[in-house]
mmCIF file of C-alpha atoms in Angstrom:
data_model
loop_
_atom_site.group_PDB
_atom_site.id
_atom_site.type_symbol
_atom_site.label_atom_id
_atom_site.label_comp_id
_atom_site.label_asym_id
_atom_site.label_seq_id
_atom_site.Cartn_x
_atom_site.Cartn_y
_atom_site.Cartn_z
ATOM 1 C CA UNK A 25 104.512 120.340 114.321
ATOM 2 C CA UNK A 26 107.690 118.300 113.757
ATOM 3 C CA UNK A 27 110.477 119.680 111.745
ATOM 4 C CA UNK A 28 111.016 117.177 108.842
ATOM 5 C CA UNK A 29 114.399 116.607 107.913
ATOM 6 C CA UNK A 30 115.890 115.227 105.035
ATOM 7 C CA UNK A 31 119.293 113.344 103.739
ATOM 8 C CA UNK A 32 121.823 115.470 102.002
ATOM 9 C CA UNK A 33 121.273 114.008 98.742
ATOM 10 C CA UNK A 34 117.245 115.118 99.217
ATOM 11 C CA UNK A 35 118.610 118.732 99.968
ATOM 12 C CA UNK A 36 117.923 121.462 97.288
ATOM 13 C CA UNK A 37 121.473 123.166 97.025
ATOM 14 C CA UNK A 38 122.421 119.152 96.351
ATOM 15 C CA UNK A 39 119.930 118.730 93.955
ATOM 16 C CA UNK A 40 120.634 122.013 92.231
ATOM 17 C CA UNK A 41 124.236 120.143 91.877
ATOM 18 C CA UNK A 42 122.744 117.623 89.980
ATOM 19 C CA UNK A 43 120.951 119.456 87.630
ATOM 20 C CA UNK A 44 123.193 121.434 87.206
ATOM 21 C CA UNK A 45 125.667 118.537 85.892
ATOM 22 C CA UNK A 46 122.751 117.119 84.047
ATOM 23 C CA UNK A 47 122.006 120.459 81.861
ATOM 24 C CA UNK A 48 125.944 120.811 81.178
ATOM 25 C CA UNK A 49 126.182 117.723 79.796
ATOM 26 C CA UNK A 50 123.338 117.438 77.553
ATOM 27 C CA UNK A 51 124.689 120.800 76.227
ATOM 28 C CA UNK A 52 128.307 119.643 75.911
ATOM 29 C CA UNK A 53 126.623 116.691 73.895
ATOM 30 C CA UNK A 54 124.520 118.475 71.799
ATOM 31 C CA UNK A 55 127.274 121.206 70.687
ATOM 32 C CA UNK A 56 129.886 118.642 70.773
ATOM 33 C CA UNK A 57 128.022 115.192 69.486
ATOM 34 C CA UNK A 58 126.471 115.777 66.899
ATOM 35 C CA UNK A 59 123.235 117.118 68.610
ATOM 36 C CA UNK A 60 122.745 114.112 70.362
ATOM 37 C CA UNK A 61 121.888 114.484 73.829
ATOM 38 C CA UNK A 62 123.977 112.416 76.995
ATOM 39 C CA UNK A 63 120.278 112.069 78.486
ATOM 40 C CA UNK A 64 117.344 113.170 76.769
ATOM 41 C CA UNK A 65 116.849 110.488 75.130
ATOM 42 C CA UNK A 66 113.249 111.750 73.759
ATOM 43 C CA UNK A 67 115.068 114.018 71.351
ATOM 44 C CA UNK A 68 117.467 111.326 70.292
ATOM 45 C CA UNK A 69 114.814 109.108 69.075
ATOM 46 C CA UNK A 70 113.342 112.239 67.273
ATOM 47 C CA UNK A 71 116.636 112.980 65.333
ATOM 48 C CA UNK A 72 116.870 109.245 64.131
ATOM 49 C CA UNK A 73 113.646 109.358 63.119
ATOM 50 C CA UNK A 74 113.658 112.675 61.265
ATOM 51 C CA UNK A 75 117.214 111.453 59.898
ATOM 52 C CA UNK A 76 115.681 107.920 58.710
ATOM 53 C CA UNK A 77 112.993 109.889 57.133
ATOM 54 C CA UNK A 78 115.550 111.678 55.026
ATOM 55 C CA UNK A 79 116.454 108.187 53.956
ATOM 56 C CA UNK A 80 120.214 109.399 56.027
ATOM 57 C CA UNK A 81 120.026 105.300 57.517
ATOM 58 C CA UNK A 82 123.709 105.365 58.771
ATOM 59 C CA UNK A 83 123.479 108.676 60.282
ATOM 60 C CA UNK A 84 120.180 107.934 62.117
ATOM 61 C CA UNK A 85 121.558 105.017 63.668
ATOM 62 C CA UNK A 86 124.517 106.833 65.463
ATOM 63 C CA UNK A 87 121.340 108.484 67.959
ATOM 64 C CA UNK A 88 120.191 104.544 68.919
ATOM 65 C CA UNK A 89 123.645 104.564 70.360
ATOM 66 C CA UNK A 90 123.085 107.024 73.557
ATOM 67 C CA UNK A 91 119.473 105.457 73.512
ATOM 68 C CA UNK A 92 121.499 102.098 74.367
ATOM 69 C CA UNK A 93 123.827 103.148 76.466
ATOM 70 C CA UNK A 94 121.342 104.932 78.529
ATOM 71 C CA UNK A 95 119.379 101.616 78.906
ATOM 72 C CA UNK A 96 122.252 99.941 79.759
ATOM 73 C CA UNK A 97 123.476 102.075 82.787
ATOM 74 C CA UNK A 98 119.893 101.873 84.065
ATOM 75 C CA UNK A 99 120.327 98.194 83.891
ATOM 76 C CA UNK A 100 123.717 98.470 85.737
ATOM 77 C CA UNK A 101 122.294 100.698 88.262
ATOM 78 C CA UNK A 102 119.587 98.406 89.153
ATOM 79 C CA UNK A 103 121.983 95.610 89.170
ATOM 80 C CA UNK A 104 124.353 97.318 91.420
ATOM 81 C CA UNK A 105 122.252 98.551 94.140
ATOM 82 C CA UNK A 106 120.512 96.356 96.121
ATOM 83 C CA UNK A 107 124.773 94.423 96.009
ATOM 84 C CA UNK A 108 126.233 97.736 97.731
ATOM 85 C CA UNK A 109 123.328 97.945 100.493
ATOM 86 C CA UNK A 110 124.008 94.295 101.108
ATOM 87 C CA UNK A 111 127.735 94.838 101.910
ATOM 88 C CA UNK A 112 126.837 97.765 104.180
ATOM 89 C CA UNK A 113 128.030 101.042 101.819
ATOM 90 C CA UNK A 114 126.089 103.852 101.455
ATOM 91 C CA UNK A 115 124.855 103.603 97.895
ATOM 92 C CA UNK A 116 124.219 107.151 96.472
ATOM 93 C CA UNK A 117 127.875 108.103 97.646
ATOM 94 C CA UNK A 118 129.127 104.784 95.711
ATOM 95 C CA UNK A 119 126.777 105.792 92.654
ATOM 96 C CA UNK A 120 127.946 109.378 92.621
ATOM 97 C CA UNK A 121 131.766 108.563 92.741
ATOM 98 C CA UNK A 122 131.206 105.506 89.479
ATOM 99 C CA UNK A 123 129.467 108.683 88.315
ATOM 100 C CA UNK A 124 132.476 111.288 88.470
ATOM 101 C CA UNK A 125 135.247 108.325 88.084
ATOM 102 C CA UNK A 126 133.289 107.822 84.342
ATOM 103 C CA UNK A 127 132.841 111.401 83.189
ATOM 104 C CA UNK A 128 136.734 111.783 84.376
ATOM 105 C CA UNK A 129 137.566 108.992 81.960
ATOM 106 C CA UNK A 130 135.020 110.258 78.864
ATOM 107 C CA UNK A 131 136.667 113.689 79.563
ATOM 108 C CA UNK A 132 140.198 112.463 79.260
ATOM 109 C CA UNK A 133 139.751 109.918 76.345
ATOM 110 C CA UNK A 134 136.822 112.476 74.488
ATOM 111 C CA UNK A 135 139.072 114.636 72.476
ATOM 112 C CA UNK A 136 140.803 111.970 70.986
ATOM 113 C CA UNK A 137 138.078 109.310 69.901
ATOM 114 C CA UNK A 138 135.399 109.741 67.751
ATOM 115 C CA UNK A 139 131.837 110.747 69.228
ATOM 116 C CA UNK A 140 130.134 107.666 69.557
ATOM 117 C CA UNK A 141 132.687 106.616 72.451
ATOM 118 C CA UNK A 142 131.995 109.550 74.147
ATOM 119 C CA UNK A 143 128.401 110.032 73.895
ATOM 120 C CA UNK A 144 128.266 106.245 75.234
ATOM 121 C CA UNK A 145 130.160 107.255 78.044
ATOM 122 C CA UNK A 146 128.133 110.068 79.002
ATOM 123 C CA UNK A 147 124.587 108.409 78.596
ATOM 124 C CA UNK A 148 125.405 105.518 80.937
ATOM 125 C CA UNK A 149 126.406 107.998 83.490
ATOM 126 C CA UNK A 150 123.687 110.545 82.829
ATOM 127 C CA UNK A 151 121.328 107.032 83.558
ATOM 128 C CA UNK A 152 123.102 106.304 86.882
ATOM 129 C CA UNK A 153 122.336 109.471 87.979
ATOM 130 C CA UNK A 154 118.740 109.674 87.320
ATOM 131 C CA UNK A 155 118.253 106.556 88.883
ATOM 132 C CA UNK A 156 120.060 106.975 92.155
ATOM 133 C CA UNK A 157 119.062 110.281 92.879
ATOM 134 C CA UNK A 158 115.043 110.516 92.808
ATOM 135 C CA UNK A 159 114.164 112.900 95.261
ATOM 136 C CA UNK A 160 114.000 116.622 96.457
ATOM 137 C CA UNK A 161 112.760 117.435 100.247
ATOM 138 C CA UNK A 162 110.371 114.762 100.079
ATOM 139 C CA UNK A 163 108.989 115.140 96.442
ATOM 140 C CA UNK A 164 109.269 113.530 93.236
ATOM 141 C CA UNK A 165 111.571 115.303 90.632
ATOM 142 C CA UNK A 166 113.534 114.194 87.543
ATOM 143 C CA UNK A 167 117.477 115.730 87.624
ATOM 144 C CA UNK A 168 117.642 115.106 84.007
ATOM 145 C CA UNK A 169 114.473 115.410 81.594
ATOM 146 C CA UNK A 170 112.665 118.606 82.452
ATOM 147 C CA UNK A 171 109.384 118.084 81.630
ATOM 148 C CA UNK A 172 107.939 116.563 84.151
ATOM 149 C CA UNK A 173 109.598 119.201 86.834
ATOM 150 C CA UNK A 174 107.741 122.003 84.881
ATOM 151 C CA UNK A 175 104.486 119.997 85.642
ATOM 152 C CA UNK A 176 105.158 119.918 88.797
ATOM 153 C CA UNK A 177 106.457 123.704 89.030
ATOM 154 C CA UNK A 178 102.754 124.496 87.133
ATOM 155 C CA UNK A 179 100.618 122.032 89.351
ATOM 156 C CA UNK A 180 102.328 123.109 92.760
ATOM 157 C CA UNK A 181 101.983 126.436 92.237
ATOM 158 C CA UNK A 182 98.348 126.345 90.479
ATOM 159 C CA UNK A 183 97.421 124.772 93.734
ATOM 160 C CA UNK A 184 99.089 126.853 95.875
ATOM 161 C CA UNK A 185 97.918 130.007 94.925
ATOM 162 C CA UNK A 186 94.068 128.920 94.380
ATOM 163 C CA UNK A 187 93.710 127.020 97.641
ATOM 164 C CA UNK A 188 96.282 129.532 99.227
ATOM 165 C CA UNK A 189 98.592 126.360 100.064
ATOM 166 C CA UNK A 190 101.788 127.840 101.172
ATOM 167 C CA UNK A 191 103.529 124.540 101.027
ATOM 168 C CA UNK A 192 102.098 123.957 98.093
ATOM 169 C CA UNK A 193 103.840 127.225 96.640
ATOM 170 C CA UNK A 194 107.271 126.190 98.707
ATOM 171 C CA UNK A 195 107.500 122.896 96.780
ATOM 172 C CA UNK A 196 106.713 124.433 93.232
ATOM 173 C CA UNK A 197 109.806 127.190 93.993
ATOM 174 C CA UNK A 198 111.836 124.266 95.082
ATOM 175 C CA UNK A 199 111.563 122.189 91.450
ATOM 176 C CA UNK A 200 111.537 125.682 89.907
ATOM 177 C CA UNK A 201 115.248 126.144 91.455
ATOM 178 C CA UNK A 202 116.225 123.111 90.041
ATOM 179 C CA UNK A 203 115.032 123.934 86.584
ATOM 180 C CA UNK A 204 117.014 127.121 86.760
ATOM 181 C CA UNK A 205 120.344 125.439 87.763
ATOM 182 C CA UNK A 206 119.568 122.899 85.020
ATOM 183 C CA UNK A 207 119.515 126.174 82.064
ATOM 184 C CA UNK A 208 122.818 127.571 84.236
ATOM 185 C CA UNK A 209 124.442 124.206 83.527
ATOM 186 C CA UNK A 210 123.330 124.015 79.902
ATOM 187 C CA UNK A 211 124.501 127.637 79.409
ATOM 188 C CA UNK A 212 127.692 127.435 81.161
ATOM 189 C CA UNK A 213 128.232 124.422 78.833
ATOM 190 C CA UNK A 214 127.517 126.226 75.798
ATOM 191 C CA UNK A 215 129.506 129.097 76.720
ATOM 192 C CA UNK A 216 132.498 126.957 77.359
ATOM 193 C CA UNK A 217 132.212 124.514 74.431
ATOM 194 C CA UNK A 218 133.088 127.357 72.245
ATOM 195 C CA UNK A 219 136.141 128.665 74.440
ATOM 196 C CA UNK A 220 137.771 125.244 74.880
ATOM 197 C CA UNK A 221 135.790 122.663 73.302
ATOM 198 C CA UNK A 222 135.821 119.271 74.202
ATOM 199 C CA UNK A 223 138.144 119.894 77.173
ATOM 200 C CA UNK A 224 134.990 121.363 78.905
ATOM 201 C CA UNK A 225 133.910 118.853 80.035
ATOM 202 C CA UNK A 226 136.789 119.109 82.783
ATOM 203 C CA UNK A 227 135.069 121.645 84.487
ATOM 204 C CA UNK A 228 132.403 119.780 85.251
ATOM 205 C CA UNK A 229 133.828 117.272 87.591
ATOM 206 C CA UNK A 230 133.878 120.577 89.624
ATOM 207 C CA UNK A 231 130.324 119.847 90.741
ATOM 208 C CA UNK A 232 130.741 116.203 90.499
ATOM 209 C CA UNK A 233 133.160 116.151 93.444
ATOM 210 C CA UNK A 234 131.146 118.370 95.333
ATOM 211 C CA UNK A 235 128.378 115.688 95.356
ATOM 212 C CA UNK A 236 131.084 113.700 96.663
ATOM 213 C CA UNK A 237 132.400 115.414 99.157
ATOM 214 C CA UNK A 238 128.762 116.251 100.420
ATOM 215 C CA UNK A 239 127.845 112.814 100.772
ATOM 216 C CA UNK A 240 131.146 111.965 101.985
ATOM 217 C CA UNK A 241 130.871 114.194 105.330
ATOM 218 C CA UNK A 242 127.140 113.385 105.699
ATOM 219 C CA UNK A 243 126.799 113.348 109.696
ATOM 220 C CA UNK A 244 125.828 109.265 110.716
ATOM 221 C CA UNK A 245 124.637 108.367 107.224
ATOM 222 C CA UNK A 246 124.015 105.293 108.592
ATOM 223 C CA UNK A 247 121.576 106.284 111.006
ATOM 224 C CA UNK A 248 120.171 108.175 108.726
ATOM 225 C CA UNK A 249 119.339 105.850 105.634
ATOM 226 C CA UNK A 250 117.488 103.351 108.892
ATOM 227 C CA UNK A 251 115.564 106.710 109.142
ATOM 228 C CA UNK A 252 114.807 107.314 105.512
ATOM 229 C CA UNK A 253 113.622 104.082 104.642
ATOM 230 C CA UNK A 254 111.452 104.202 107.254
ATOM 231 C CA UNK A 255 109.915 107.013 106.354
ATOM 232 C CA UNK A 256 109.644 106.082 102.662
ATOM 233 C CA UNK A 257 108.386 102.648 103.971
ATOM 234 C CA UNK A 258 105.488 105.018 106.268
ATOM 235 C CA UNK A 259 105.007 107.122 103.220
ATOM 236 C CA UNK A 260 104.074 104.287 100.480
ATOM 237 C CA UNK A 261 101.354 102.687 102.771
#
């Protein structure tokens, strides 16, 4: 049986990165923000709801503004895309450095503006980033809204075990990883928040660049997107 190999940004230590970013800043949001979230945008619509319930109309408003700003880096993302493969660039490295060159600027301007500039900031990154990077060795996982990885973790492993499946098993461990590194982000977050507030959100350009700088030295990432496609192309017939 052929090996199957996959591009860095499919890899689980990268996609542990990503979650990893993606719990620390809906952390840094929520202890920082207001409790609004940079990307879970299901709890943002609860909290304007509950607020507009409370008759607080103002204050419920201020969690359509992530909600927005998430939409709107979606929209960029798809925009962008398919205008960087033209030219010939390799896309996810170009989406993950707009990525780390905007949470560099929402971490410099954040402790001086008030939150809705920041939040903003954050969602329409937190958007790029679920949108460019959709994958993990070959599966479907979401590096932002947990849910759906802990159906998968549940259905893999269901499977696995009753029709003793032992790639079923391996894929369920590898989305389980990822929802671990996501709680280590969120955690490390939280645990910084309250040594150096706002400024955290430094220390997470840490695993920003090493995205970068994993993309970056890819081996013939040319080559190797003509492969991928391919194989995503075999894969959807």
């Amino acid at each position: 049986m052929e090996k199957q190999t996959f591009r860095i940004f499919e890899r689980l230590r990268f996609a542990a990165l990503l979650t990893f970013v993606s719990g620390f800043l809906d952390a840094y949001t929520f202890t920082t923000q207001n409790q609004r979230f940079a990307g879970l945008q299901t709890g943002n619509l609860i909290n304007m709801m509950v607020h507009l319930a409370d008759g607080h109309v103002f204050l419920s408003l201020t969690y359509l503004v992530p909600v927005l700003f998430f939409a709107l880096g979606q929209s960029v993302n798809v925009f962008l895309e398919p205008l960087v493969r033209q030219k010939g660039y390799h896309w996810h490295f170009v989406s993950s450095c707009l990525i780390t060159i905007g949470v560099a600027i929402v971490a410099v301007y954040s402790p001086f503006v008030g939150h809705n500039a920041t939040i903003s900031g954050l969602s329409f990154c937190a958007a790029m980033q679920l949108d460019t990077f959709k994958r993990v060795r070959g599966q479907a996982y979401a590096n932002i809204m947990m849910i759906g990885n802990i159906k998968r973790i549940s259905q893999q492993l269901t499977t696995g075990f009753l029709q003793k499946d032992r790639k079923a098993i391996s894929k369920g461990l590898h989305i389980a990883w990822v929802l671990l590194t996501f709680c280590l982000g969120a955690f490390a977050a939280a645990l910084l928040t309250q040594i150096i507030g706002e400024y955290a959100l430094y220390t997470v350009l840490i695993p920003l660049l090493m995205i970068n700088a994993y993309l970056l030295f890819e081996k013939h990432p040319e080559t190797a997107s003509s492969q991928y496609e391919g194989s995503l192309m075999e894969n959807t017939r």
